[in-house]
Short mmCIF file of C-alpha atoms in Angstrom, two decimals:
data_model
loop_
_atom_site.label_atom_id
_atom_site.label_comp_id
_atom_site.label_asym_id
_atom_site.label_seq_id
_atom_site.Cartn_x
_atom_site.Cartn_y
_atom_site.Cartn_z
CA UNK M 1 -7.40 29.44 -47.55
CA UNK M 2 -7.79 33.17 -46.96
CA UNK M 3 -5.38 35.31 -48.94
CA UNK M 4 -3.19 37.89 -47.26
CA UNK M 5 -1.30 40.96 -48.41
CA UNK M 6 0.98 43.39 -46.59
CA UNK M 7 1.68 47.10 -47.07
CA UNK M 8 4.76 48.63 -45.45
CA UNK M 9 5.81 52.26 -45.19
CA UNK M 10 9.60 52.67 -45.20
CA UNK M 11 11.91 55.49 -44.16
CA UNK M 12 14.32 56.83 -46.80
CA UNK M 13 17.74 57.69 -45.32
CA UNK M 14 21.13 58.84 -46.55
CA UNK M 15 24.48 57.20 -45.86
CA UNK M 16 24.90 58.93 -42.51
CA UNK M 17 21.60 57.58 -41.21
CA UNK M 18 19.61 60.79 -41.57
CA UNK M 19 16.22 60.84 -43.31
CA UNK M 20 16.54 62.13 -46.86
CA UNK M 21 13.69 63.61 -48.97
CA UNK M 22 14.50 61.34 -51.89
CA UNK M 23 11.39 59.17 -51.87
CA UNK M 24 9.87 60.82 -54.96
CA UNK M 25 13.16 60.50 -56.86
CA UNK M 26 13.42 56.83 -55.93
CA UNK M 27 9.83 56.26 -57.04
CA UNK M 28 10.54 57.90 -60.39
CA UNK M 29 13.29 55.30 -60.85
CA UNK M 30 10.86 52.53 -59.84
CA UNK M 31 8.18 53.86 -62.18
CA UNK M 32 10.56 53.78 -65.14
CA UNK M 33 11.28 50.13 -64.28
CA UNK M 34 7.55 49.35 -64.16
CA UNK M 35 7.73 48.63 -60.42
CA UNK M 36 5.89 51.60 -58.98
CA UNK M 37 4.08 54.90 -59.29
CA UNK M 38 5.57 58.35 -59.28
CA UNK M 39 3.60 61.11 -57.53
CA UNK M 40 1.70 62.21 -60.64
CA UNK M 41 0.67 58.63 -61.47
CA UNK M 42 -0.38 58.14 -57.85
CA UNK M 43 -2.61 61.23 -57.94
CA UNK M 44 -4.24 60.00 -61.14
CA UNK M 45 -4.78 56.55 -59.64
CA UNK M 46 -6.30 58.11 -56.50
CA UNK M 47 -8.77 59.95 -58.73
CA UNK M 48 -9.59 56.69 -60.51
CA UNK M 49 -8.69 58.08 -63.92
CA UNK M 50 -8.84 55.72 -66.87
CA UNK M 51 -5.57 54.19 -67.95
CA UNK M 52 -3.98 54.14 -64.49
CA UNK M 53 -2.95 50.79 -62.98
CA UNK M 54 -5.13 49.20 -60.32
CA UNK M 55 -2.14 48.75 -58.06
CA UNK M 56 1.58 49.35 -57.86
CA UNK M 57 4.14 47.70 -55.64
CA UNK M 58 6.06 50.90 -54.75
CA UNK M 59 4.12 54.08 -54.05
CA UNK M 60 4.51 57.60 -52.63
CA UNK M 61 3.64 58.51 -49.07
CA UNK M 62 2.79 61.74 -47.27
CA UNK M 63 6.42 62.73 -46.70
CA UNK M 64 9.30 62.80 -49.16
CA UNK M 65 11.47 60.92 -46.65
CA UNK M 66 9.38 57.77 -47.07
CA UNK M 67 7.82 55.43 -49.59
CA UNK M 68 5.40 52.53 -49.42
CA UNK M 69 5.54 48.97 -50.70
CA UNK M 70 2.73 46.50 -51.25
CA UNK M 71 3.07 42.76 -51.71
CA UNK M 72 1.17 40.69 -54.21
CA UNK M 73 -1.85 38.76 -52.93
CA UNK M 74 -0.43 35.73 -51.12
CA UNK M 75 -1.83 32.37 -50.07
CA UNK M 76 0.99 31.13 -47.82
CA UNK M 77 3.21 32.86 -45.28
CA UNK M 78 6.23 31.66 -47.25
CA UNK M 79 4.92 33.75 -50.15
CA UNK M 80 4.50 36.74 -47.81
CA UNK M 81 8.12 36.33 -46.72
CA UNK M 82 9.42 36.15 -50.30
CA UNK M 83 7.32 39.13 -51.38
CA UNK M 84 8.48 41.31 -48.48
CA UNK M 85 12.14 40.47 -49.05
CA UNK M 86 11.76 41.12 -52.78
CA UNK M 87 9.98 44.45 -52.52
CA UNK M 88 12.10 45.72 -49.65
CA UNK M 89 15.03 44.92 -51.93
CA UNK M 90 13.50 46.67 -54.93
CA UNK M 91 12.64 49.72 -52.82
CA UNK M 92 16.23 49.80 -51.59
CA UNK M 93 17.57 49.48 -55.13
CA UNK M 94 15.44 52.40 -56.27
CA UNK M 95 16.64 54.46 -53.31
CA UNK M 96 20.27 53.47 -53.96
CA UNK M 97 19.94 54.82 -57.50
CA UNK M 98 19.47 58.29 -55.98
CA UNK M 99 22.05 57.91 -53.20
CA UNK M 100 19.85 56.61 -50.37
CA UNK M 101 18.65 53.45 -48.60
CA UNK M 102 15.35 52.40 -47.02
CA UNK M 103 14.83 51.30 -43.42
CA UNK M 104 11.83 49.70 -41.75
CA UNK M 105 11.65 52.27 -38.97
CA UNK M 106 8.28 53.51 -37.72
CA UNK M 107 9.71 56.90 -36.72
CA UNK M 108 13.05 58.57 -37.35
CA UNK M 109 15.43 58.18 -34.39
CA UNK M 110 17.28 61.26 -35.65
CA UNK M 111 15.69 64.69 -35.40
CA UNK M 112 14.26 65.59 -38.79
CA UNK M 113 12.21 68.28 -40.48
CA UNK M 114 9.54 66.40 -42.46
CA UNK M 115 9.34 67.42 -46.11
CA UNK M 116 5.90 67.07 -47.72
CA UNK M 117 5.61 65.03 -50.89
CA UNK M 118 4.47 67.15 -53.80
CA UNK M 119 1.09 66.17 -55.15
CA UNK M 120 -2.54 67.18 -55.18
CA UNK M 121 -3.85 65.00 -52.36
CA UNK M 122 -0.90 65.60 -50.04
CA UNK M 123 -1.27 69.37 -50.49
CA UNK M 124 -4.96 69.08 -49.56
CA UNK M 125 -4.04 67.07 -46.45
CA UNK M 126 -1.61 69.72 -45.25
CA UNK M 127 -4.03 72.54 -45.97
CA UNK M 128 -6.81 70.80 -44.06
CA UNK M 129 -4.87 69.45 -41.07
CA UNK M 130 -2.08 71.98 -40.57
CA UNK M 131 0.52 71.06 -37.98
CA UNK M 132 -0.80 67.51 -37.59
CA UNK M 133 -0.05 66.82 -41.26
CA UNK M 134 3.22 68.76 -41.17
CA UNK M 135 4.53 66.82 -38.15
CA UNK M 136 3.63 63.29 -39.16
CA UNK M 137 6.57 61.28 -40.44
CA UNK M 138 5.57 57.80 -39.33
CA UNK M 139 5.67 54.39 -40.96
CA UNK M 140 3.08 51.69 -40.34
CA UNK M 141 2.27 48.19 -41.54
CA UNK M 142 -1.19 47.28 -42.85
CA UNK M 143 -2.29 43.67 -43.26
CA UNK M 144 -5.15 42.74 -45.62
CA UNK M 145 -6.98 39.41 -45.26
CA UNK M 146 -9.70 38.30 -47.66
CA UNK M 147 -13.34 38.01 -46.62
CA UNK M 148 -16.32 36.66 -48.55
CA UNK M 149 -18.29 39.92 -48.48
CA UNK M 150 -18.98 42.99 -46.36
CA UNK M 151 -21.28 41.05 -44.03
CA UNK M 152 -18.52 38.61 -43.15
CA UNK M 153 -16.07 41.49 -42.97
CA UNK M 154 -18.14 43.31 -40.37
CA UNK M 155 -18.59 40.10 -38.38
CA UNK M 156 -14.80 39.89 -38.36
CA UNK M 157 -14.28 43.55 -37.39
CA UNK M 158 -16.64 43.11 -34.45
CA UNK M 159 -14.65 40.18 -33.08
CA UNK M 160 -11.01 41.11 -33.74
CA UNK M 161 -11.23 44.64 -32.31
CA UNK M 162 -10.34 43.53 -28.77
CA UNK M 163 -7.08 41.92 -29.99
CA UNK M 164 -5.77 44.81 -32.09
CA UNK M 165 -3.76 46.49 -29.28
CA UNK M 166 -1.83 43.22 -28.89
CA UNK M 167 -0.74 43.56 -32.53
CA UNK M 168 0.56 47.04 -31.73
CA UNK M 169 2.56 45.59 -28.84
CA UNK M 170 4.30 42.92 -30.92
CA UNK M 171 5.18 45.41 -33.67
CA UNK M 172 6.56 48.28 -31.55
CA UNK M 173 9.40 49.92 -33.46
CA UNK M 174 9.35 53.66 -32.72
CA UNK M 175 10.90 54.58 -29.35
CA UNK M 176 12.61 57.76 -30.59
CA UNK M 177 11.06 61.03 -31.76
CA UNK M 178 12.89 64.23 -32.71
CA UNK M 179 16.16 62.84 -31.39
CA UNK M 180 14.83 61.86 -27.96
CA UNK M 181 13.81 58.62 -26.26
CA UNK M 182 10.07 59.03 -25.75
CA UNK M 183 9.75 56.29 -23.08
CA UNK M 184 7.23 54.65 -25.46
CA UNK M 185 7.87 51.48 -27.40
CA UNK M 186 5.60 52.79 -30.19
CA UNK M 187 5.48 56.57 -30.30
CA UNK M 188 4.14 56.25 -33.84
CA UNK M 189 0.89 54.97 -32.38
CA UNK M 190 0.64 58.08 -30.20
CA UNK M 191 1.31 60.45 -33.10
CA UNK M 192 -1.10 58.56 -35.35
CA UNK M 193 -4.03 59.18 -33.03
CA UNK M 194 -3.79 62.92 -33.71
CA UNK M 195 -5.78 62.25 -36.89
CA UNK M 196 -9.48 62.86 -36.16
CA UNK M 197 -10.71 59.59 -37.67
CA UNK M 198 -8.08 57.30 -36.09
CA UNK M 199 -8.74 54.79 -33.33
CA UNK M 200 -11.01 51.99 -32.18
CA UNK M 201 -14.71 51.53 -32.89
CA UNK M 202 -17.63 49.97 -31.15
CA UNK M 203 -19.31 46.92 -32.69
CA UNK M 204 -21.55 47.29 -35.74
CA UNK M 205 -25.07 45.92 -36.17
CA UNK M 206 -24.13 44.76 -39.68
CA UNK M 207 -22.61 45.88 -42.96
CA UNK M 208 -25.24 48.58 -43.47
CA UNK M 209 -24.42 50.01 -40.04
CA UNK M 210 -20.71 50.07 -40.90
CA UNK M 211 -21.29 51.89 -44.19
CA UNK M 212 -23.65 54.31 -42.48
CA UNK M 213 -20.87 55.23 -40.05
CA UNK M 214 -18.44 55.78 -42.93
CA UNK M 215 -21.03 57.99 -44.65
CA UNK M 216 -21.55 59.93 -41.42
CA UNK M 217 -17.79 60.41 -41.03
CA UNK M 218 -17.54 61.76 -44.58
CA UNK M 219 -20.63 63.92 -44.09
CA UNK M 220 -18.92 65.86 -41.30
CA UNK M 221 -16.63 67.39 -43.92
CA UNK M 222 -13.70 66.72 -41.59
CA UNK M 223 -11.85 64.04 -43.57
CA UNK M 224 -11.03 64.34 -47.25
CA UNK M 225 -12.24 60.97 -48.54
CA UNK M 226 -12.64 57.28 -47.70
CA UNK M 227 -8.85 56.90 -47.71
CA UNK M 228 -8.85 58.95 -44.50
CA UNK M 229 -11.21 56.62 -42.65
CA UNK M 230 -8.35 55.67 -40.35
CA UNK M 231 -10.16 53.11 -38.20
CA UNK M 232 -7.87 50.61 -36.44
CA UNK M 233 -9.40 47.99 -38.74
CA UNK M 234 -11.72 48.61 -41.65
CA UNK M 235 -13.23 47.14 -44.77
CA UNK M 236 -10.94 47.99 -47.67
CA UNK M 237 -12.51 50.44 -50.09
CA UNK M 238 -10.65 48.77 -53.00
CA UNK M 239 -10.40 45.07 -52.21
CA UNK M 240 -12.62 42.36 -50.65
CA UNK M 241 -10.52 42.40 -47.51
CA UNK M 242 -10.41 43.41 -43.87
CA UNK M 243 -7.48 45.78 -43.38
CA UNK M 244 -5.77 45.85 -39.98
CA UNK M 245 -3.86 49.11 -39.48
CA UNK M 246 -2.57 49.21 -35.89
CA UNK M 247 1.02 47.98 -36.33
CA UNK M 248 4.29 49.84 -36.61
CA UNK M 249 6.33 48.79 -39.60
CA UNK M 250 8.63 46.12 -38.17
CA UNK M 251 12.37 45.79 -38.68
CA UNK M 252 12.65 42.08 -39.38
CA UNK M 253 10.86 40.44 -42.28
CA UNK M 254 10.24 37.37 -40.12
CA UNK M 255 8.37 39.51 -37.57
CA UNK M 256 6.21 40.98 -40.34
CA UNK M 257 5.40 37.43 -41.43
CA UNK M 258 4.45 36.53 -37.84
CA UNK M 259 2.20 39.58 -37.74
CA UNK M 260 0.53 38.62 -41.03
CA UNK M 261 -0.04 35.08 -39.78
CA UNK M 262 -1.64 36.33 -36.57
CA UNK M 263 -3.93 38.69 -38.45
CA UNK M 264 -5.06 35.93 -40.81
CA UNK M 265 -5.60 33.66 -37.82
CA UNK M 266 -7.70 36.30 -36.09
CA UNK M 267 -9.82 36.90 -39.19
CA UNK M 268 -10.49 33.20 -39.75
CA UNK M 269 -11.22 32.61 -36.05
CA UNK M 270 -13.64 35.53 -35.99
CA UNK M 271 -15.45 34.35 -39.12
CA UNK M 272 -15.85 30.86 -37.67
CA UNK M 273 -17.16 32.27 -34.41
CA UNK M 274 -19.71 34.39 -36.27
CA UNK M 275 -20.92 31.40 -38.28
CA UNK M 276 -21.31 29.44 -35.04
CA UNK M 277 -23.41 32.23 -33.53
CA UNK M 278 -20.81 33.34 -31.01
CA UNK M 279 -21.41 36.55 -29.09
CA UNK M 280 -19.63 39.76 -30.06
CA UNK M 281 -17.17 40.88 -27.34
CA UNK M 282 -18.58 43.93 -25.61
CA UNK M 283 -15.42 45.83 -24.61
CA UNK M 284 -16.10 49.56 -24.97
CA UNK M 285 -14.06 51.73 -27.33
CA UNK M 286 -12.91 53.84 -24.37
CA UNK M 287 -11.27 50.78 -22.80
CA UNK M 288 -9.81 49.72 -26.15
CA UNK M 289 -8.25 53.17 -26.47
CA UNK M 290 -6.58 52.66 -23.09
CA UNK M 291 -5.43 49.18 -24.15
CA UNK M 292 -3.91 50.67 -27.30
CA UNK M 293 -2.12 53.35 -25.27
CA UNK M 294 -0.77 50.70 -22.90
CA UNK M 295 0.50 48.59 -25.81
CA UNK M 296 2.27 51.56 -27.37
CA UNK M 297 3.78 52.60 -24.06
CA UNK M 298 5.34 49.33 -22.95
CA UNK M 299 5.24 46.99 -25.94
CA UNK M 300 6.18 43.51 -24.75
CA UNK M 301 8.20 44.88 -21.83
CA UNK M 302 5.36 45.16 -19.34
CA UNK M 303 1.73 44.38 -18.73
CA UNK M 304 -0.89 44.66 -21.47
CA UNK M 305 -4.63 45.09 -21.04
CA UNK M 306 -5.99 41.59 -21.52
CA UNK M 307 -8.51 41.53 -24.40
CA UNK M 308 -10.89 39.23 -22.54
CA UNK M 309 -10.84 40.76 -19.06
CA UNK M 310 -9.90 44.40 -19.55
CA UNK M 311 -7.39 43.96 -16.71
CA UNK M 312 -3.57 44.08 -16.71
CA UNK M 313 -1.73 40.87 -17.55
CA UNK M 314 1.91 40.08 -18.44
CA UNK M 315 2.56 40.39 -22.17
CA UNK M 316 3.74 36.78 -22.40
CA UNK M 317 0.44 35.56 -20.91
CA UNK M 318 -1.59 37.68 -23.32
CA UNK M 319 0.39 36.39 -26.30
CA UNK M 320 -0.07 32.83 -25.07
CA UNK M 321 -3.83 33.38 -24.91
CA UNK M 322 -3.78 34.92 -28.41
CA UNK M 323 -2.03 31.85 -29.79
CA UNK M 324 -4.54 29.60 -28.06
CA UNK M 325 -7.41 31.70 -29.44
CA UNK M 326 -6.23 31.45 -33.07
CA UNK M 327 -4.62 28.00 -32.74
CA UNK M 328 -7.17 25.97 -34.73
CA UNK M 329 -7.13 28.51 -37.59
CA UNK M 330 -3.32 28.55 -37.62
CA UNK M 331 -3.21 24.77 -37.66
CA UNK M 332 -5.67 24.50 -40.55
CA UNK M 333 -3.61 26.99 -42.57
CA UNK M 334 -0.35 25.18 -41.80
CA UNK M 335 0.90 28.26 -39.92
CA UNK M 336 0.93 27.00 -36.34
CA UNK M 337 4.65 26.21 -36.06
CA UNK M 338 5.88 29.25 -37.94
CA UNK M 339 3.70 31.74 -36.04
CA UNK M 340 4.31 30.06 -32.70
CA UNK M 341 8.06 30.18 -33.25
CA UNK M 342 7.78 33.81 -34.36
CA UNK M 343 5.94 34.82 -31.19
CA UNK M 344 8.49 32.94 -29.06
CA UNK M 345 11.31 34.79 -30.84
CA UNK M 346 9.68 38.15 -30.16
CA UNK M 347 9.30 37.35 -26.48
CA UNK M 348 12.91 36.14 -26.27
CA UNK M 349 14.73 38.97 -28.12
CA UNK M 350 12.21 41.79 -28.07
CA UNK M 351 10.78 44.02 -30.76
CA UNK M 352 12.34 46.63 -33.00
CA UNK M 353 12.00 49.17 -30.20
CA UNK M 354 14.17 47.00 -27.95
CA UNK M 355 16.77 46.62 -30.70
CA UNK M 356 16.89 50.36 -31.32
CA UNK M 357 17.42 51.14 -27.66
CA UNK M 358 20.08 48.45 -27.36
CA UNK M 359 22.08 49.86 -30.28
CA UNK M 360 21.75 53.38 -28.89
CA UNK M 361 22.94 52.24 -25.48
CA UNK M 362 25.93 50.52 -27.05
CA UNK M 363 26.94 53.35 -29.40
CA UNK M 364 25.45 56.54 -27.98
CA UNK M 365 24.60 57.56 -31.55
CA UNK M 366 21.14 57.74 -33.07
CA UNK M 367 22.61 57.66 -36.57
CA UNK M 368 24.12 54.28 -35.63
CA UNK M 369 20.61 53.11 -34.74
CA UNK M 370 19.46 54.00 -38.25
CA UNK M 371 22.41 52.31 -39.92
CA UNK M 372 21.80 49.14 -37.89
CA UNK M 373 18.11 49.30 -38.83
CA UNK M 374 18.96 49.51 -42.53
CA UNK M 375 21.07 46.36 -42.22
CA UNK M 376 18.40 44.45 -40.28
CA UNK M 377 15.68 45.60 -42.70
CA UNK M 378 17.46 43.81 -45.52
CA UNK M 379 18.79 40.82 -43.60
CA UNK M 380 22.36 42.11 -43.80
CA UNK M 381 22.74 41.99 -40.04
CA UNK M 382 20.99 40.37 -37.09
CA UNK M 383 21.15 42.20 -33.78
#
């Protein structure tokens, strides 16, 4: 059974629904409780200094209006569900201690001036990337799935790349930006691609070829370190995992569990195909970039670019083909029913983007969207 872990970036908001730069204060509370890192501890951990923990469950992010959580390594999707509920709750408790809450929103519906988090690395990011770093207040979800080694990991990367835009589509949760409806289901995905190292890749000849590309990216002097190798999916620099990075953070825990199950199914299916000598899909990165744009634009509300044909197809058909593709892996992991039901629920009620727009249409208030999102984030309300 492949293990799986999830990282979520969360928005910190005040009681009115406006983003509040209280993430560092909340993390100081969490650090005192042994549940997280404050900014100084995070900087020391990033430098790999002796005496710093290998991991923390609650961590700083680029902006003071956000924080990040990470689950423990999980074997079952039930564990993933329990971990996400627990650490969303602990993040919220830390925020509540400083007069705030956390919401699983991929962008702020309310207009906001992002406040940078103090710290050595974040200061270097802003100095190097200027307005791009100053503007970005976005929250994503990263799913890690274990692989045997880098060779298997690269075999997996080569085969899952065509499906990654579909994961963006099912996670869309960022229709608003600076107080306006963007007409995108995931505007976070559009903002994210401002970073120079973000986006899809072509296939790799093997693990050595992958590491050579990473070395070449670093050698340009454009990105700060390996942490800024923002490929849509990559080999983790810290863990023996493939890390899939294309998703918005999702409102509902159950949708995050569905996402994790699909990613694990894709990884296992790809590894099996590689062992059987299956061919690597040859879709070009330029087409994958268009597929990613399409997924962020319409989410599940329109056509997607089909991963196998490169042609438009209804989102429901693409998701049906994805479930068929990963079906044997899901069945062997005991995930088939849960993930199938999760996909059906997404198609029936929509994504977080649909929920946000529905609340805004009903209330006319973007702060009401945030308050509803806080409640859904923590299972206090279903909309």
